[in-house]
Short mmCIF file of C-alpha atoms and ligand atoms in Angstrom, two decimals:
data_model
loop_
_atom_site.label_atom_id
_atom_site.label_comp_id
_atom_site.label_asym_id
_atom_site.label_seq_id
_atom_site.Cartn_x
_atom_site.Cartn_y
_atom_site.Cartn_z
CA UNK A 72 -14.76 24.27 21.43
CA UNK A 73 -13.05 24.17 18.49
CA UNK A 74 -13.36 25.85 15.44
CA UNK A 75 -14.29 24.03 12.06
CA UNK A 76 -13.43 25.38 8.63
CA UNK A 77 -15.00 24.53 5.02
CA UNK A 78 -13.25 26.42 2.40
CA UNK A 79 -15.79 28.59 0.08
CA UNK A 80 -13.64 29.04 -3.13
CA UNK A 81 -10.71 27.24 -4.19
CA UNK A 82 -8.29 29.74 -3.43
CA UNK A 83 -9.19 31.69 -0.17
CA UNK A 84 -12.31 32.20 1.92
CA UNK A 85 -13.58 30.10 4.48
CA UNK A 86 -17.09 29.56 6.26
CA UNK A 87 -16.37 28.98 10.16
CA UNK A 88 -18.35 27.45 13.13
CA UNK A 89 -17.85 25.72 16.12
CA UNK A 90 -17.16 28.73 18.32
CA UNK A 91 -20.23 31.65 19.76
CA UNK A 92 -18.26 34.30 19.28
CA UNK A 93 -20.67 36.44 21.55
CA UNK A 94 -18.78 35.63 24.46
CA UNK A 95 -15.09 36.42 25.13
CA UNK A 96 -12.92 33.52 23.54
CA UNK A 97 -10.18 32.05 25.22
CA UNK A 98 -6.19 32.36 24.13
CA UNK A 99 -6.51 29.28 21.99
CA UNK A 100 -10.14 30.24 19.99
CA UNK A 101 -8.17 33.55 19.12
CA UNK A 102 -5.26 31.80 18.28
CA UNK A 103 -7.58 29.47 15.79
CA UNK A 104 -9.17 32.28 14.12
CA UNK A 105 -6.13 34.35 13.88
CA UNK A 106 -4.46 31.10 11.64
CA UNK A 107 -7.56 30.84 9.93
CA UNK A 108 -7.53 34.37 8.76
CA UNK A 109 -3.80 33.73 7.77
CA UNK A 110 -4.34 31.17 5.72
CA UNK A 111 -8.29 31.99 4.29
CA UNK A 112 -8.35 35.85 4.45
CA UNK A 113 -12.08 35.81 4.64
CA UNK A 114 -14.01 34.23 7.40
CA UNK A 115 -18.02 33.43 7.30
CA UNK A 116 -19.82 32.86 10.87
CA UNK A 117 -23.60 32.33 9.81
CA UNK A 118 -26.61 32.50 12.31
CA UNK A 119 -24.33 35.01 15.02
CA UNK A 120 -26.42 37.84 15.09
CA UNK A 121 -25.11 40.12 17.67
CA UNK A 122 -25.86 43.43 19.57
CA UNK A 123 -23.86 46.44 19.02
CA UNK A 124 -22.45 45.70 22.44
CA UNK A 125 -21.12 42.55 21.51
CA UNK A 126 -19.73 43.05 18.32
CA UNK A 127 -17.57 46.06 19.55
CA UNK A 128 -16.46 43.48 22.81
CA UNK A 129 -15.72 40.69 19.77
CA UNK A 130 -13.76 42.59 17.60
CA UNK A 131 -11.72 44.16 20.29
CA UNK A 132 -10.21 40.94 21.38
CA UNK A 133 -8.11 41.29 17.99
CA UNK A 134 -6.41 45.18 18.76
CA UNK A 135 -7.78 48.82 18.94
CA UNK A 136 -10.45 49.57 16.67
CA UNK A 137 -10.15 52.01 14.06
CA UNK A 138 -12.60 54.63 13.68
CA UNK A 139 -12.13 54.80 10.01
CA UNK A 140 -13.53 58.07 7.78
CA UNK A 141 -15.05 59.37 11.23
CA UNK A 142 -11.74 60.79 11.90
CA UNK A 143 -12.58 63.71 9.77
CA UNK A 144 -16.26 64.34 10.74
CA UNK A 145 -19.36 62.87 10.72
CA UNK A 146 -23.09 64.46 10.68
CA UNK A 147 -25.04 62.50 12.90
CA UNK A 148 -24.23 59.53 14.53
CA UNK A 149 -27.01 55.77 14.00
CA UNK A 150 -24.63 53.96 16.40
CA UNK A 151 -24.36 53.37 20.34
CA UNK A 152 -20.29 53.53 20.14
CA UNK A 153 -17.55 55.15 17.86
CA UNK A 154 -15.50 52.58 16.88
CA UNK A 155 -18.90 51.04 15.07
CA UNK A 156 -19.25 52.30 11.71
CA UNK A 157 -22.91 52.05 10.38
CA UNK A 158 -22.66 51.05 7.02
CA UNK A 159 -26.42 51.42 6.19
CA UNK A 160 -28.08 53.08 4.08
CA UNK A 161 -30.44 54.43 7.25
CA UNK A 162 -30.99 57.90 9.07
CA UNK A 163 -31.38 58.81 12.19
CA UNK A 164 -35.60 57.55 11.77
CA UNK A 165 -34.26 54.26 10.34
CA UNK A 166 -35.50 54.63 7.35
CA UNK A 167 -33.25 54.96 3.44
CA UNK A 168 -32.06 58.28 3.18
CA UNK A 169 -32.42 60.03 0.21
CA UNK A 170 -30.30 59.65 -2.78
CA UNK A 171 -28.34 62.73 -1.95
CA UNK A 172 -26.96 62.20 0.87
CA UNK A 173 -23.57 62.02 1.97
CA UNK A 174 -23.85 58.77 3.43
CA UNK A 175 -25.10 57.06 0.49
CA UNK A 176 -22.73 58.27 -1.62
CA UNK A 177 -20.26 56.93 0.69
CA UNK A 178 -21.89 53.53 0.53
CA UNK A 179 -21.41 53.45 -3.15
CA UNK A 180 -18.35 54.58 -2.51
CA UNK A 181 -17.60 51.05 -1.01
CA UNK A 182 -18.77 49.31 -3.98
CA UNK A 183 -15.50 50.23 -5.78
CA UNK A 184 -12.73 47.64 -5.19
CA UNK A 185 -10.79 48.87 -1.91
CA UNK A 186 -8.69 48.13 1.06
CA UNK A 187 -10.72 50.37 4.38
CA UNK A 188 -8.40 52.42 5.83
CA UNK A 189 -5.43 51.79 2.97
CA UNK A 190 -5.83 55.77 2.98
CA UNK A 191 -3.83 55.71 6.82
CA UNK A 192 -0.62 54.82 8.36
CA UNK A 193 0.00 52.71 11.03
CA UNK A 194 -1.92 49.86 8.47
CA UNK A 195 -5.40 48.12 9.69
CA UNK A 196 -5.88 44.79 9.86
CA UNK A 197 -9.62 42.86 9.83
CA UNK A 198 -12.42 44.25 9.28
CA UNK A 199 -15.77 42.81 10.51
CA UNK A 200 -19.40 43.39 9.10
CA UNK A 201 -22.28 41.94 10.48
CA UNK A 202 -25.89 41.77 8.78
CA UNK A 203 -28.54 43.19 10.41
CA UNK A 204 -31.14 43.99 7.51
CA UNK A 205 -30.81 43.26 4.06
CA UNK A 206 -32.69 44.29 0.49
CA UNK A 207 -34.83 42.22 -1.46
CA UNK A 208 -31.79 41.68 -4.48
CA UNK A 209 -28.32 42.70 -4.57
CA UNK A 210 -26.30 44.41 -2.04
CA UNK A 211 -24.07 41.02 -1.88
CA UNK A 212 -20.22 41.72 -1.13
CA UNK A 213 -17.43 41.01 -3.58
CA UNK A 214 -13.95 39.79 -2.23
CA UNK A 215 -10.81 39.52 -4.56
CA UNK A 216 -7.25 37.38 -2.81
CA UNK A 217 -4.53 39.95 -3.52
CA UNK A 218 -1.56 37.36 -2.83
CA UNK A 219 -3.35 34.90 -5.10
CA UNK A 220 -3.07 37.92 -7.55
CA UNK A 221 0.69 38.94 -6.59
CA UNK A 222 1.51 35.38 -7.35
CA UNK A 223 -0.37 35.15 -10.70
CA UNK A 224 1.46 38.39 -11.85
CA UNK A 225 3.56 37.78 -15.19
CA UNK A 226 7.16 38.26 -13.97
CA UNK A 227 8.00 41.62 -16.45
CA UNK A 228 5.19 42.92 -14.14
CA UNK A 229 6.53 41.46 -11.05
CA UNK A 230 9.81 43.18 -11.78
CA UNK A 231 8.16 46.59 -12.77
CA UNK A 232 6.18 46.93 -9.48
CA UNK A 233 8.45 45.50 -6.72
CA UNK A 234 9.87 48.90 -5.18
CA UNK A 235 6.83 51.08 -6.49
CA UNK A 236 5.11 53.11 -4.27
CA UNK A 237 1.93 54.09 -4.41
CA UNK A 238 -0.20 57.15 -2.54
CA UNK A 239 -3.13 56.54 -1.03
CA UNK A 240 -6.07 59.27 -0.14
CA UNK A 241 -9.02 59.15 2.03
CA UNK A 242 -11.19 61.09 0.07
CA UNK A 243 -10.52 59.24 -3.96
CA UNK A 244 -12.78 56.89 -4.16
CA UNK A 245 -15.80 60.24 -3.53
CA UNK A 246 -13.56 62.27 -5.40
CA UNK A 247 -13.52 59.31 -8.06
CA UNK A 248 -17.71 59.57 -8.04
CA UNK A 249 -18.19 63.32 -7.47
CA UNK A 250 -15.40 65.41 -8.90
CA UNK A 251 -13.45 67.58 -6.75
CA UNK A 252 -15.38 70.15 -6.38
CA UNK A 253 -17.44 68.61 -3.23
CA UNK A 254 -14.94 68.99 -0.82
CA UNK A 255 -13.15 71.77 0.94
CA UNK A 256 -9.27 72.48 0.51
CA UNK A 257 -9.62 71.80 4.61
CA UNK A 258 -11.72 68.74 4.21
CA UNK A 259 -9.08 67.28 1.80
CA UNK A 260 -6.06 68.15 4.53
CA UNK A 261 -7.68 66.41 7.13
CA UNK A 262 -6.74 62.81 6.11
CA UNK A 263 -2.82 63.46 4.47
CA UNK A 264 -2.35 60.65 1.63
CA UNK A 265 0.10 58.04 2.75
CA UNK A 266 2.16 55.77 0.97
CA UNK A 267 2.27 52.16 0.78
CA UNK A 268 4.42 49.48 -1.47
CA UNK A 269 2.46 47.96 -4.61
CA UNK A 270 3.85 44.67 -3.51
CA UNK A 271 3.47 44.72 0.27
CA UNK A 272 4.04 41.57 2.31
CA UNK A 273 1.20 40.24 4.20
CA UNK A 274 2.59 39.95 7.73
CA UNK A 275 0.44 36.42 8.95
CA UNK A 276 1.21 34.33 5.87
CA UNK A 277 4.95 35.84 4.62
CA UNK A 278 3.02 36.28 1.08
CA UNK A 279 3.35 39.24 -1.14
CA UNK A 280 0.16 40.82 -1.88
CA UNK A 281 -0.57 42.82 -4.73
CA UNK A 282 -1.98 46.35 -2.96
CA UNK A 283 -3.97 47.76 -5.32
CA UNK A 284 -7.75 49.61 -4.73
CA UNK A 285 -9.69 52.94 -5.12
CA UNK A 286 -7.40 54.44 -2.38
CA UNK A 287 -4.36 54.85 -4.72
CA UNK A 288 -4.46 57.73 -6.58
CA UNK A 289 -0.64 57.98 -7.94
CA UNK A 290 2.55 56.24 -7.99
CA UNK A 291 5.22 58.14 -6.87
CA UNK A 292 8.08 59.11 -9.54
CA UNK A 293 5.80 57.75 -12.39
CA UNK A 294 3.90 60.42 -14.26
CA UNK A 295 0.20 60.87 -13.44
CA UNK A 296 -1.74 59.25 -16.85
CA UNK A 297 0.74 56.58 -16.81
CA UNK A 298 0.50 56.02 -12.98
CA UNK A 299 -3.25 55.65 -13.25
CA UNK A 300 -3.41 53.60 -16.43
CA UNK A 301 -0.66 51.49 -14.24
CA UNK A 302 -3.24 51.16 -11.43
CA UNK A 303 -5.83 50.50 -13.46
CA UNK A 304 -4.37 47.60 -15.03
CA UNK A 305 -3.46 46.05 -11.44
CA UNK A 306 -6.51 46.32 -10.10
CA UNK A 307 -8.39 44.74 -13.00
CA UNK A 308 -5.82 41.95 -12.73
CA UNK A 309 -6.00 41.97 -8.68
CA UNK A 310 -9.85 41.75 -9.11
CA UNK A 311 -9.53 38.81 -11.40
CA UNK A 312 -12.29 36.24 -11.26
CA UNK A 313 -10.37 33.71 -10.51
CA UNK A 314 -9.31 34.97 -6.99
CA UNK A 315 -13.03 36.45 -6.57
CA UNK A 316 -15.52 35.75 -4.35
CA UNK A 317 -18.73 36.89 -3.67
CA UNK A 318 -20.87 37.04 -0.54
CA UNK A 319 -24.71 36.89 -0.53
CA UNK A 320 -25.75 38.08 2.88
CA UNK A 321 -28.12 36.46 5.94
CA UNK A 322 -29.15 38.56 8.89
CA UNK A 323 -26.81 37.39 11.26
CA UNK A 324 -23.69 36.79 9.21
CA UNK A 325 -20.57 37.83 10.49
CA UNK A 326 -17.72 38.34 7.64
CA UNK A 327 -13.86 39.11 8.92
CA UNK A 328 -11.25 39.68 6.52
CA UNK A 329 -8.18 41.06 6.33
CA UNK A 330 -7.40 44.01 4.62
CA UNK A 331 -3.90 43.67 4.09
CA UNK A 332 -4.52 41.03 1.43
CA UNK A 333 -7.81 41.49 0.19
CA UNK A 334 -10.10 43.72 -1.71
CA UNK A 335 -13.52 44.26 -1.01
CA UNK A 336 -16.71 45.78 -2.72
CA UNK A 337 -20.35 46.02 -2.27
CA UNK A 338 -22.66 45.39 -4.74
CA UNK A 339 -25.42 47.49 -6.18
CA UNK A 340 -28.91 46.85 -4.78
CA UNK A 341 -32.36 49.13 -4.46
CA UNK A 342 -31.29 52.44 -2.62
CA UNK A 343 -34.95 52.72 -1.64
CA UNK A 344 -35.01 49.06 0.35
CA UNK A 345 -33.13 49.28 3.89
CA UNK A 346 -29.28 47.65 3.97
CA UNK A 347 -28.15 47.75 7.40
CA UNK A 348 -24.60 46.24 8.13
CA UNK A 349 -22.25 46.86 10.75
CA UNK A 350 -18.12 47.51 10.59
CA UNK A 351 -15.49 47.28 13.47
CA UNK A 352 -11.77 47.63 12.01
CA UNK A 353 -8.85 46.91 14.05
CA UNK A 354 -5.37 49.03 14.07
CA UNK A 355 -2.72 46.58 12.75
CA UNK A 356 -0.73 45.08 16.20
CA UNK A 357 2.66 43.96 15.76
CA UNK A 358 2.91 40.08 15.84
CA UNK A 359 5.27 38.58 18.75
CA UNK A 360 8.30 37.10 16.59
C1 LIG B 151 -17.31 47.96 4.28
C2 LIG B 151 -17.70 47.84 2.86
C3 LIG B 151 -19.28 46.86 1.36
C4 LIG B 151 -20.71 46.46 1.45
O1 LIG B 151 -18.15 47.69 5.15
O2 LIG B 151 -16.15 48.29 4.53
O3 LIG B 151 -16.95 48.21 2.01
O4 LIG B 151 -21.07 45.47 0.79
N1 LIG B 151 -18.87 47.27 2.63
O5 LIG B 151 -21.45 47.11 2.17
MN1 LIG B 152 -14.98 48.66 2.93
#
C-alpha cells in the first residue's frame, strides 16, 4: 500500500491515507511517513480509531516513547500503559474533573504555544494524539511551521538569534498560569531546565527552525526583562498566521507532528463537556547518515 498525501495549508501540514496504521508497517510504509513528516511536519490519518494497545504498538515503530511530565509524578493513572499520556479532561469515573484540578490545569497548560518535552535533553521527536471523544465547540488544535518562521525572520533578527541559547523548564508554562507558589522547591528540581539553540536545525529536512514556546523561560547571557520581551516577540512571530494551522478534531483522527519544528496548542472549549485525546511521544533516534 502506499501512502497518499494532500497538503492542508500552503506551507506545511498534510492529510494522509492509503496505509491502516493498526497493523505493523513494513520498512518502506515507515520510510514513507518518515519523508512525509520531513517535508509536512504535521500528518492527518482520519477514520483510524485505535485501542490503547495499538496506538502504543504504532508509535513505537518510530523510537522509545517518552513518558513526558510523568517523569516527575503523577496522581492517578486513566491509562492501560505509561508511555500513553491521557490528555483528557477525565478522572478515574470518566467523567470532567473539576475545575481545580491538577490535570486540567495542565490541559490548559497545553493551550499555550509549545514544543512537548522542549523542557528535556536528549530532544523528542513526533508526537501522536488520537481522538477518542470530543466537546460540542472548541477544543480544536493549533499548529504553527517554525522553519517557515526561521525563514521569514528579517535578517537583523536572524543575526541577533543565531548562537542564542535559550533555557527551557518543565514546570513554566503552570508556573506561567499559577504563580510560583504551587510547587515545591523539590517539585521544581525534579525536571533541571535544559538548554536548547533559538535557531536549531531540524535534523529530517536540514532547515533551521525557529525554537521558540512556553518552555523557554530565559536566554542565557541576556538579562531577564529583555530575554522575555525577546521571547515574546519570537513566538508571536513563530506563531504567525501565515505558517498556522488549525485542526478541528473527528473521533478517530490520528495527528503526528514533529516537535522539533513545530508548535502546538489546544484550543479553549467547555471544561464541563468530556475531551478525551491520547499522546505517545517518541525519544529523538539518531538518523543513519
Ligand atoms: C498535546 C497537546 C493540545 C490539545 O497533546 O501535547 O498539547 O489540543 N494537546 O489537546
Ligand atoms: Mn503538547
Amino acid at each position: 500500500m502506499t501512502l497518499s498525501l494532500r497538503p492542508l495549508h500552503p506551507v506545511f501540514a498534510a492529510e494522509a491515507s492509503g496505509i491502516d496504521l493498526r497493523r505493523p508497517l513494513g520498512p518502506a510504509e515507515i520510510d514513507a511517513v518518515v519523508a512525509a513528516m520531513d517535508r509536512h511536519a504535521v500528518l492527518l490519518f482520519r477514520n483510524q480509531p485505535m485501542s490503547e494497545d495499538q496506538q502504543v504498538a504504532f508509535a513505537t515503530q518510530f523510537g522509545p516513547l517518552n513518558p513526558g511530565l510523568k517523569q516527575i509524578g503523577r496522581q492517578h493513572e486513566r491509562m492501560s500503559q505509561h508511555a500513553l499520556i491521557d490528555i483528557s479532561n477525565l478522572g478515574s469515573d470518566g467523567k470532567p474533573l473539576a475545575r481545580d484540578a491538577k490535570k486540567i490545569v495542565s490541559g490548559l497548560a497545553n493551550q499555550l504555544w509549545h514544543s512537548d518535552s522542549s523542557f528535556q535533553a536528549p530532544a523528542v521527536s513526533y508526537s501522536m494524539l488520537s481522538a477518542v471523544r470530543l466537546p460540542s465547540w472548541g477544543g480544536e488544535t493549533e499548529f504553527a511551521d517554525l522553519r517557515a518562521a526561521w525563514d521569514a525572520l528579517p535578517q537583523r533578527l536572524k543575526d541577533r538569534v543565531r548562537g542564542l541559547q535559550a533555557e527551557h523548564f518543565a514546570l513554566h508554562s503552570r508556573m506561567t498560569l499559577l504563580g510560583d507558589t504551587d510547587y515545591t522547591a523539590e517539585q521544581q528540581a525534579a525536571l533541571p531546565p535544559v538548554v536548547w539553540p533559538l535557531a536549531r536545525v531540524h535534523p529530517g529536512s536540514g532547515r533551521t527552525a525557529l525554537f521558540a514556546g512556553i518552555h523557554a523561560r530565559r536566554i542565557l547571557g541576556m538579562g531577564v526583562a529583555e530575554g522575555k520581551m525577546l521571547l515574546l516577540d519570537l513566538l508571536e512571530h513563530a506563531t504567525d498566521k501565515a505558517w498556522r494551522w488549525r485542526h478541528e478534531w473527528q473521533p478517530g483522527d490520528l495527528l503526528i507532528w514533529d516537535n522539533r519544528c513545530t508548535l502546538h496548542r489546544g484550543r479553549a472549549y467547555d471544561l464541563d463537556e468530556p475531551r478525551e485525546l491520547r499522546r505517545t511521544t517518541n525519544d529523538e533516534v539518531p538518523r543513519a547518515a
